Amino acid sequence: QVQLVESGGGLVHPGGSLRLSCAASGFTLNDYAISWFRLVSGKEREGVSCISRVDGTTYYADSVRGRFATSKDNAKNMVYLQMNNLKPEDTAIYFCAITDGLCKWGQYDDWGPGTQVTVSS
């Protein structure tokens, strides 16, 4: 039932921008908090951003605050992550995931397959 599919990743130079999209289906988007995570091989996954299910408040990791912005369109069942001023350390696979709990403390059982972002000269 629940399906999440990321898109929009690619190769970009440092300082460039990308917009990631997450297409959601099989559930009502505004009933869930939705987060972006990223994963680098051999490292622990990192939470990037979250949109609260309670009031739509957005949260960001310190490493991306001021550069990234997340948003959603409930009517279109789409979630976005606008990434500006990209840095090499942003290189990772990016995933969207949902929880019916709180952004940071909820259990994320449903994930998309991920999209690769590579920032390199």
Short mmCIF file of N, CA, C and O in Angstrom, two decimals:
data_model
loop_
_atom_site.label_atom_id
_atom_site.label_comp_id
_atom_site.label_asym_id
_atom_site.label_seq_id
_atom_site.Cartn_x
_atom_site.Cartn_y
_atom_site.Cartn_z
N GLN A 1 0.82 -1.21 0.00
CA GLN A 1 0.00 0.00 0.00
C GLN A 1 0.86 1.26 0.00
O GLN A 1 0.80 2.06 -0.95
N VAL A 2 1.63 1.45 1.06
CA VAL A 2 2.46 2.64 1.17
C VAL A 2 3.61 2.56 0.17
O VAL A 2 4.30 1.55 0.08
N GLN A 3 3.79 3.64 -0.58
CA GLN A 3 4.87 3.71 -1.54
C GLN A 3 5.48 5.10 -1.55
O GLN A 3 4.76 6.10 -1.58
N LEU A 4 6.80 5.15 -1.53
CA LEU A 4 7.55 6.39 -1.60
C LEU A 4 8.63 6.22 -2.65
O LEU A 4 9.39 5.25 -2.60
N VAL A 5 8.72 7.16 -3.58
CA VAL A 5 9.70 7.07 -4.66
C VAL A 5 10.39 8.41 -4.81
O VAL A 5 9.75 9.40 -5.17
N GLU A 6 11.71 8.43 -4.59
CA GLU A 6 12.49 9.64 -4.71
C GLU A 6 12.98 9.82 -6.15
O GLU A 6 13.18 8.85 -6.88
N SER A 7 13.20 11.07 -6.52
CA SER A 7 13.78 11.40 -7.81
C SER A 7 14.49 12.74 -7.71
O SER A 7 14.32 13.47 -6.73
N GLY A 8 15.26 13.07 -8.73
CA GLY A 8 15.90 14.38 -8.81
C GLY A 8 17.37 14.41 -8.47
O GLY A 8 18.00 15.46 -8.58
N GLY A 9 17.93 13.29 -8.06
CA GLY A 9 19.34 13.26 -7.75
C GLY A 9 20.19 13.35 -9.00
O GLY A 9 19.70 13.26 -10.13
N GLY A 10 21.49 13.54 -8.80
CA GLY A 10 22.40 13.63 -9.92
C GLY A 10 23.74 14.16 -9.49
O GLY A 10 24.05 14.25 -8.30
N LEU A 11 24.55 14.53 -10.48
CA LEU A 11 25.88 15.08 -10.26
C LEU A 11 25.84 16.60 -10.39
O LEU A 11 25.30 17.13 -11.36
N VAL A 12 26.41 17.28 -9.41
CA VAL A 12 26.41 18.74 -9.42
C VAL A 12 27.74 19.24 -8.86
O VAL A 12 28.37 18.58 -8.03
N HIS A 13 28.19 20.41 -9.33
CA HIS A 13 29.41 21.02 -8.81
C HIS A 13 29.15 21.67 -7.46
O HIS A 13 28.03 22.07 -7.15
N PRO A 14 30.20 21.79 -6.64
CA PRO A 14 30.04 22.53 -5.39
C PRO A 14 29.45 23.92 -5.63
O PRO A 14 29.84 24.61 -6.58
N GLY A 15 28.51 24.30 -4.78
CA GLY A 15 27.83 25.57 -4.93
C GLY A 15 26.56 25.49 -5.75
O GLY A 15 25.79 26.46 -5.78
N GLY A 16 26.33 24.37 -6.40
CA GLY A 16 25.15 24.20 -7.22
C GLY A 16 23.92 23.82 -6.41
O GLY A 16 23.97 23.70 -5.19
N SER A 17 22.81 23.61 -7.12
CA SER A 17 21.53 23.31 -6.49
C SER A 17 20.86 22.11 -7.14
O SER A 17 21.06 21.84 -8.33
N LEU A 18 20.07 21.41 -6.36
CA LEU A 18 19.21 20.34 -6.84
C LEU A 18 17.91 20.38 -6.06
O LEU A 18 17.90 20.80 -4.91
N ARG A 19 16.84 19.92 -6.68
CA ARG A 19 15.59 19.72 -5.98
C ARG A 19 15.20 18.26 -6.07
O ARG A 19 14.98 17.73 -7.16
N LEU A 20 15.12 17.63 -4.91
CA LEU A 20 14.67 16.25 -4.84
C LEU A 20 13.16 16.21 -4.65
O LEU A 20 12.58 17.06 -3.98
N SER A 21 12.53 15.19 -5.23
CA SER A 21 11.11 14.99 -5.08
C SER A 21 10.85 13.61 -4.50
O SER A 21 11.61 12.67 -4.72
N CYS A 22 9.77 13.49 -3.75
CA CYS A 22 9.33 12.22 -3.20
C CYS A 22 7.85 12.07 -3.52
O CYS A 22 7.02 12.84 -3.00
N ALA A 23 7.52 11.12 -4.36
CA ALA A 23 6.13 10.84 -4.72
C ALA A 23 5.55 9.84 -3.74
O ALA A 23 6.09 8.75 -3.58
N ALA A 24 4.47 10.23 -3.08
CA ALA A 24 3.86 9.41 -2.04
C ALA A 24 2.52 8.86 -2.52
O ALA A 24 1.75 9.55 -3.19
N SER A 25 2.23 7.63 -2.14
CA SER A 25 0.95 7.03 -2.47
C SER A 25 0.59 5.99 -1.43
O SER A 25 1.45 5.48 -0.71
N GLY A 26 -0.71 5.68 -1.33
CA GLY A 26 -1.17 4.65 -0.42
C GLY A 26 -1.48 5.13 0.98
O GLY A 26 -1.81 4.31 1.84
N PHE A 27 -1.40 6.42 1.21
CA PHE A 27 -1.70 6.98 2.53
C PHE A 27 -1.97 8.46 2.38
O PHE A 27 -1.67 9.07 1.35
N THR A 28 -2.53 9.04 3.43
CA THR A 28 -2.80 10.48 3.46
C THR A 28 -1.57 11.19 4.00
O THR A 28 -1.18 11.00 5.15
N LEU A 29 -0.98 12.01 3.17
CA LEU A 29 0.32 12.60 3.49
C LEU A 29 0.29 13.43 4.77
O LEU A 29 1.23 13.38 5.56
N ASN A 30 -0.77 14.18 4.99
CA ASN A 30 -0.80 15.06 6.15
C ASN A 30 -1.07 14.33 7.47
O ASN A 30 -1.11 14.97 8.52
N ASP A 31 -1.25 13.02 7.43
CA ASP A 31 -1.39 12.24 8.65
C ASP A 31 -0.04 11.77 9.19
O ASP A 31 0.01 11.13 10.25
N TYR A 32 1.03 12.07 8.48
CA TYR A 32 2.35 11.58 8.84
C TYR A 32 3.39 12.69 8.84
O TYR A 32 3.31 13.63 8.05
N ALA A 33 4.35 12.55 9.72
CA ALA A 33 5.57 13.33 9.58
C ALA A 33 6.39 12.71 8.46
O ALA A 33 6.43 11.49 8.32
N ILE A 34 7.04 13.54 7.68
CA ILE A 34 7.86 13.01 6.59
C ILE A 34 9.25 13.62 6.66
O ILE A 34 9.40 14.84 6.80
N SER A 35 10.24 12.76 6.58
CA SER A 35 11.63 13.16 6.75
C SER A 35 12.46 12.79 5.53
O SER A 35 12.13 11.86 4.79
N TRP A 36 13.54 13.53 5.37
CA TRP A 36 14.60 13.16 4.46
C TRP A 36 15.80 12.70 5.28
O TRP A 36 16.19 13.37 6.25
N PHE A 37 16.35 11.57 4.89
CA PHE A 37 17.57 11.04 5.48
C PHE A 37 18.61 10.90 4.38
O PHE A 37 18.27 10.83 3.20
N ARG A 38 19.85 10.82 4.77
CA ARG A 38 20.89 10.52 3.80
C ARG A 38 21.87 9.50 4.36
O ARG A 38 22.06 9.40 5.57
N LEU A 39 22.48 8.75 3.45
CA LEU A 39 23.35 7.66 3.83
C LEU A 39 24.61 7.67 2.98
O LEU A 39 24.54 7.72 1.75
N VAL A 40 25.74 7.61 3.65
CA VAL A 40 27.03 7.44 3.01
C VAL A 40 27.53 6.05 3.37
O VAL A 40 27.42 5.62 4.52
N SER A 41 28.10 5.35 2.41
CA SER A 41 28.59 3.99 2.65
C SER A 41 29.54 3.96 3.83
O SER A 41 30.47 4.76 3.93
N GLY A 42 29.28 3.02 4.75
CA GLY A 42 30.13 2.85 5.91
C GLY A 42 29.84 3.78 7.06
O GLY A 42 30.51 3.71 8.09
N LYS A 43 28.86 4.66 6.91
CA LYS A 43 28.53 5.61 7.95
C LYS A 43 27.08 5.45 8.39
O LYS A 43 26.25 4.90 7.67
N GLU A 44 26.79 5.94 9.57
CA GLU A 44 25.43 5.91 10.09
C GLU A 44 24.56 6.89 9.32
O GLU A 44 25.01 7.97 8.93
N ARG A 45 23.31 6.52 9.11
CA ARG A 45 22.41 7.42 8.41
C ARG A 45 22.21 8.71 9.20
O ARG A 45 22.28 8.72 10.44
N GLU A 46 21.96 9.78 8.48
CA GLU A 46 21.80 11.09 9.07
C GLU A 46 20.44 11.66 8.71
O GLU A 46 20.05 11.67 7.54
N GLY A 47 19.72 12.14 9.71
CA GLY A 47 18.49 12.85 9.45
C GLY A 47 18.79 14.22 8.88
O GLY A 47 19.59 14.97 9.44
N VAL A 48 18.14 14.57 7.78
CA VAL A 48 18.38 15.83 7.08
C VAL A 48 17.32 16.87 7.42
O VAL A 48 17.62 18.01 7.75
N SER A 49 16.06 16.47 7.32
CA SER A 49 14.95 17.39 7.54
C SER A 49 13.71 16.61 7.90
O SER A 49 13.63 15.40 7.69
N CYS A 50 12.71 17.33 8.42
CA CYS A 50 11.43 16.71 8.73
C CYS A 50 10.33 17.76 8.68
O CYS A 50 10.55 18.92 9.05
N ILE A 51 9.16 17.34 8.23
CA ILE A 51 7.95 18.14 8.31
C ILE A 51 7.04 17.49 9.33
O ILE A 51 6.63 16.33 9.16
N SER A 52 6.71 18.22 10.39
CA SER A 52 5.88 17.68 11.46
C SER A 52 4.47 17.35 10.98
O SER A 52 3.89 18.07 10.15
N ARG A 53 3.90 16.28 11.51
CA ARG A 53 2.52 15.93 11.23
C ARG A 53 1.56 16.77 12.06
O ARG A 53 0.36 16.82 11.77
N VAL A 54 2.06 17.40 13.11
CA VAL A 54 1.21 18.14 14.03
C VAL A 54 0.81 19.49 13.45
O VAL A 54 -0.38 19.83 13.40
N ASP A 55 1.79 20.26 13.00
CA ASP A 55 1.49 21.61 12.53
C ASP A 55 2.28 22.02 11.29
O ASP A 55 2.22 23.19 10.88
N GLY A 56 3.01 21.09 10.69
CA GLY A 56 3.75 21.40 9.50
C GLY A 56 5.08 22.08 9.73
O GLY A 56 5.75 22.46 8.76
N THR A 57 5.47 22.24 10.98
CA THR A 57 6.76 22.83 11.29
C THR A 57 7.89 22.02 10.66
O THR A 57 7.85 20.79 10.66
N THR A 58 8.88 22.70 10.15
CA THR A 58 10.02 22.03 9.54
C THR A 58 11.23 22.06 10.46
O THR A 58 11.43 23.02 11.21
N TYR A 59 12.02 21.01 10.39
CA TYR A 59 13.23 20.87 11.19
C TYR A 59 14.38 20.48 10.28
O TYR A 59 14.18 19.79 9.28
N TYR A 60 15.58 20.92 10.64
CA TYR A 60 16.75 20.67 9.81
C TYR A 60 17.95 20.27 10.64
O TYR A 60 18.13 20.74 11.77
N ALA A 61 18.77 19.42 10.07
CA ALA A 61 20.06 19.14 10.67
C ALA A 61 20.93 20.39 10.63
O ALA A 61 20.83 21.20 9.71
N ASP A 62 21.78 20.54 11.63
CA ASP A 62 22.65 21.71 11.68
C ASP A 62 23.50 21.83 10.42
O ASP A 62 23.81 22.94 9.97
N SER A 63 23.88 20.71 9.84
CA SER A 63 24.76 20.71 8.70
C SER A 63 24.12 21.26 7.43
O SER A 63 24.84 21.63 6.49
N VAL A 64 22.79 21.33 7.38
CA VAL A 64 22.10 21.79 6.18
C VAL A 64 21.24 23.02 6.40
O VAL A 64 20.75 23.61 5.42
N ARG A 65 21.05 23.42 7.63
CA ARG A 65 20.19 24.56 7.93
C ARG A 65 20.68 25.82 7.22
O ARG A 65 21.86 26.15 7.27
N GLY A 66 19.76 26.50 6.56
CA GLY A 66 20.10 27.69 5.79
C GLY A 66 20.41 27.41 4.35
O GLY A 66 20.42 28.34 3.53
N ARG A 67 20.68 26.15 4.01
CA ARG A 67 20.97 25.77 2.64
C ARG A 67 19.87 24.92 2.02
O ARG A 67 19.61 25.01 0.82
N PHE A 68 19.23 24.08 2.83
CA PHE A 68 18.18 23.18 2.35
C PHE A 68 16.82 23.66 2.84
O PHE A 68 16.71 24.27 3.91
N ALA A 69 15.77 23.35 2.09
CA ALA A 69 14.41 23.64 2.50
C ALA A 69 13.49 22.51 2.05
O ALA A 69 13.54 22.10 0.89
N THR A 70 12.67 22.01 2.95
CA THR A 70 11.74 20.95 2.62
C THR A 70 10.31 21.50 2.61
O THR A 70 9.98 22.41 3.36
N SER A 71 9.50 20.94 1.74
CA SER A 71 8.11 21.37 1.62
C SER A 71 7.29 20.21 1.10
O SER A 71 7.83 19.18 0.67
N LYS A 72 5.97 20.36 1.13
CA LYS A 72 5.10 19.32 0.59
C LYS A 72 3.87 19.93 -0.04
O LYS A 72 3.47 21.05 0.26
N ASP A 73 3.28 19.17 -0.94
CA ASP A 73 2.03 19.54 -1.59
C ASP A 73 1.07 18.38 -1.34
O ASP A 73 1.16 17.35 -2.01
N ASN A 74 0.18 18.54 -0.39
CA ASN A 74 -0.73 17.45 -0.02
C ASN A 74 -1.65 17.05 -1.18
O ASN A 74 -1.95 15.87 -1.36
N ALA A 75 -2.10 18.03 -1.95
CA ALA A 75 -3.00 17.74 -3.06
C ALA A 75 -2.33 16.88 -4.11
O ALA A 75 -2.99 16.05 -4.75
N LYS A 76 -1.04 17.07 -4.31
CA LYS A 76 -0.29 16.31 -5.31
C LYS A 76 0.43 15.10 -4.72
O LYS A 76 1.06 14.34 -5.46
N ASN A 77 0.35 14.94 -3.41
CA ASN A 77 1.06 13.85 -2.71
C ASN A 77 2.55 13.87 -3.04
O ASN A 77 3.15 12.83 -3.34
N MET A 78 3.13 15.06 -2.98
CA MET A 78 4.54 15.23 -3.30
C MET A 78 5.26 15.94 -2.15
O MET A 78 4.70 16.84 -1.52
N VAL A 79 6.48 15.53 -1.93
CA VAL A 79 7.36 16.14 -0.95
C VAL A 79 8.64 16.55 -1.66
O VAL A 79 9.12 15.84 -2.55
N TYR A 80 9.21 17.68 -1.24
CA TYR A 80 10.38 18.21 -1.92
C TYR A 80 11.50 18.53 -0.93
O TYR A 80 11.26 18.84 0.23
N LEU A 81 12.71 18.46 -1.44
CA LEU A 81 13.87 18.94 -0.71
C LEU A 81 14.69 19.80 -1.66
O LEU A 81 15.34 19.27 -2.57
N GLN A 82 14.62 21.10 -1.48
CA GLN A 82 15.42 22.03 -2.25
C GLN A 82 16.79 22.14 -1.59
O GLN A 82 16.88 22.49 -0.42
N MET A 83 17.83 21.86 -2.35
CA MET A 83 19.19 21.85 -1.82
C MET A 83 20.01 22.90 -2.57
O MET A 83 20.20 22.80 -3.78
N ASN A 84 20.47 23.90 -1.84
CA ASN A 84 21.26 24.99 -2.41
C ASN A 84 22.66 25.00 -1.82
O ASN A 84 22.90 24.47 -0.74
N ASN A 85 23.57 25.65 -2.53
CA ASN A 85 24.96 25.76 -2.08
C ASN A 85 25.51 24.41 -1.65
O ASN A 85 26.07 24.25 -0.56
N LEU A 86 25.38 23.45 -2.53
CA LEU A 86 25.78 22.08 -2.20
C LEU A 86 27.28 21.97 -2.00
O LEU A 86 28.07 22.64 -2.68
N LYS A 87 27.65 21.10 -1.08
CA LYS A 87 29.03 20.86 -0.72
C LYS A 87 29.39 19.40 -0.96
O LYS A 87 28.50 18.54 -0.94
N PRO A 88 30.66 19.09 -1.15
CA PRO A 88 31.04 17.69 -1.35
C PRO A 88 30.56 16.77 -0.23
O PRO A 88 30.21 15.61 -0.50
N GLU A 89 30.51 17.27 0.99
CA GLU A 89 30.06 16.45 2.11
C GLU A 89 28.57 16.16 2.08
O GLU A 89 28.07 15.38 2.91
N ASP A 90 27.83 16.77 1.16
CA ASP A 90 26.42 16.44 0.96
C ASP A 90 26.24 15.21 0.10
O ASP A 90 25.11 14.73 -0.06
N THR A 91 27.30 14.70 -0.49
CA THR A 91 27.23 13.51 -1.32
C THR A 91 26.71 12.33 -0.50
O THR A 91 27.27 11.99 0.55
N ALA A 92 25.64 11.71 -0.98
CA ALA A 92 25.00 10.61 -0.25
C ALA A 92 23.83 10.09 -1.07
O ALA A 92 23.44 10.69 -2.08
N ILE A 93 23.26 8.99 -0.63
CA ILE A 93 21.96 8.57 -1.11
C ILE A 93 20.92 9.21 -0.21
O ILE A 93 21.01 9.11 1.02
N TYR A 94 19.94 9.85 -0.81
CA TYR A 94 18.89 10.54 -0.06
C TYR A 94 17.60 9.74 -0.12
O TYR A 94 17.17 9.30 -1.18
N PHE A 95 16.98 9.57 1.05
CA PHE A 95 15.75 8.81 1.20
C PHE A 95 14.66 9.68 1.82
O PHE A 95 14.94 10.50 2.68
N CYS A 96 13.43 9.46 1.41
CA CYS A 96 12.31 9.99 2.16
C CYS A 96 11.66 8.85 2.93
O CYS A 96 11.68 7.69 2.51
N ALA A 97 11.10 9.18 4.10
CA ALA A 97 10.50 8.19 4.97
C ALA A 97 9.43 8.85 5.82
O ALA A 97 9.48 10.06 6.05
N ILE A 98 8.48 8.06 6.29
CA ILE A 98 7.36 8.61 7.06
C ILE A 98 7.23 7.92 8.41
O ILE A 98 7.61 6.77 8.59
N THR A 99 6.63 8.67 9.35
CA THR A 99 6.29 8.14 10.66
C THR A 99 4.96 8.73 11.11
O THR A 99 4.65 9.87 10.77
N ASP A 100 4.19 7.95 11.87
CA ASP A 100 2.97 8.50 12.46
C ASP A 100 3.24 9.07 13.85
O ASP A 100 2.31 9.45 14.55
N GLY A 101 4.50 9.13 14.24
CA GLY A 101 4.92 9.73 15.49
C GLY A 101 5.57 11.09 15.28
O GLY A 101 5.26 11.81 14.34
N LEU A 102 6.48 11.42 16.18
CA LEU A 102 7.18 12.69 16.10
C LEU A 102 8.37 12.60 15.15
O LEU A 102 8.94 11.53 14.95
N CYS A 103 8.76 13.74 14.61
CA CYS A 103 9.81 13.77 13.59
C CYS A 103 11.07 13.01 14.02
O CYS A 103 11.55 12.14 13.30
N LYS A 104 11.61 13.36 15.18
CA LYS A 104 12.88 12.79 15.59
C LYS A 104 12.74 11.43 16.24
O LYS A 104 13.61 10.57 16.10
N TRP A 105 11.64 11.22 16.96
CA TRP A 105 11.50 10.04 17.80
C TRP A 105 10.56 8.98 17.24
O TRP A 105 10.41 7.92 17.84
N GLY A 106 9.90 9.25 16.15
CA GLY A 106 9.00 8.29 15.56
C GLY A 106 9.73 7.11 14.95
O GLY A 106 10.93 7.16 14.68
N GLN A 107 8.97 6.05 14.73
CA GLN A 107 9.50 4.86 14.06
C GLN A 107 9.25 4.97 12.56
O GLN A 107 8.11 5.12 12.13
N TYR A 108 10.33 4.92 11.80
CA TYR A 108 10.22 5.04 10.35
C TYR A 108 10.23 3.66 9.73
O TYR A 108 11.28 3.03 9.59
N ASP A 109 9.05 3.18 9.37
CA ASP A 109 8.90 1.83 8.81
C ASP A 109 8.83 1.83 7.29
O ASP A 109 9.05 0.79 6.68
N ASP A 110 8.51 2.96 6.71
CA ASP A 110 8.30 3.04 5.26
C ASP A 110 9.29 4.01 4.64
O ASP A 110 9.35 5.18 5.01
N TRP A 111 10.04 3.49 3.67
CA TRP A 111 11.12 4.22 3.03
C TRP A 111 11.02 4.11 1.51
O TRP A 111 10.55 3.12 0.98
N GLY A 112 11.51 5.14 0.83
CA GLY A 112 11.70 5.03 -0.59
C GLY A 112 13.01 4.33 -0.89
O GLY A 112 13.82 4.06 0.00
N PRO A 113 13.26 4.02 -2.16
CA PRO A 113 14.50 3.34 -2.54
C PRO A 113 15.73 4.25 -2.58
O PRO A 113 16.86 3.76 -2.64
N GLY A 114 15.53 5.55 -2.55
CA GLY A 114 16.63 6.49 -2.50
C GLY A 114 17.02 7.03 -3.86
O GLY A 114 16.75 6.44 -4.91
N THR A 115 17.68 8.19 -3.85
CA THR A 115 18.23 8.79 -5.05
C THR A 115 19.62 9.34 -4.73
O THR A 115 19.85 9.92 -3.68
N GLN A 116 20.56 9.12 -5.64
CA GLN A 116 21.95 9.47 -5.41
C GLN A 116 22.21 10.93 -5.72
O GLN A 116 21.84 11.43 -6.78
N VAL A 117 22.86 11.61 -4.79
CA VAL A 117 23.34 12.97 -4.99
C VAL A 117 24.86 12.96 -4.87
O VAL A 117 25.40 12.50 -3.87
N THR A 118 25.53 13.45 -5.90
CA THR A 118 26.99 13.52 -5.89
C THR A 118 27.42 14.96 -6.15
O THR A 118 27.04 15.55 -7.16
N VAL A 119 28.20 15.51 -5.24
CA VAL A 119 28.70 16.88 -5.36
C VAL A 119 30.21 16.79 -5.54
O VAL A 119 30.93 16.39 -4.63
N SER A 120 30.68 17.16 -6.71
CA SER A 120 32.09 16.99 -7.04
C SER A 120 32.51 17.98 -8.10
O SER A 120 31.72 18.39 -8.94
N SER A 121 33.80 18.34 -8.05
CA SER A 121 34.37 19.19 -9.08
C SER A 121 34.77 18.41 -10.31
O SER A 121 35.06 18.98 -11.35
#
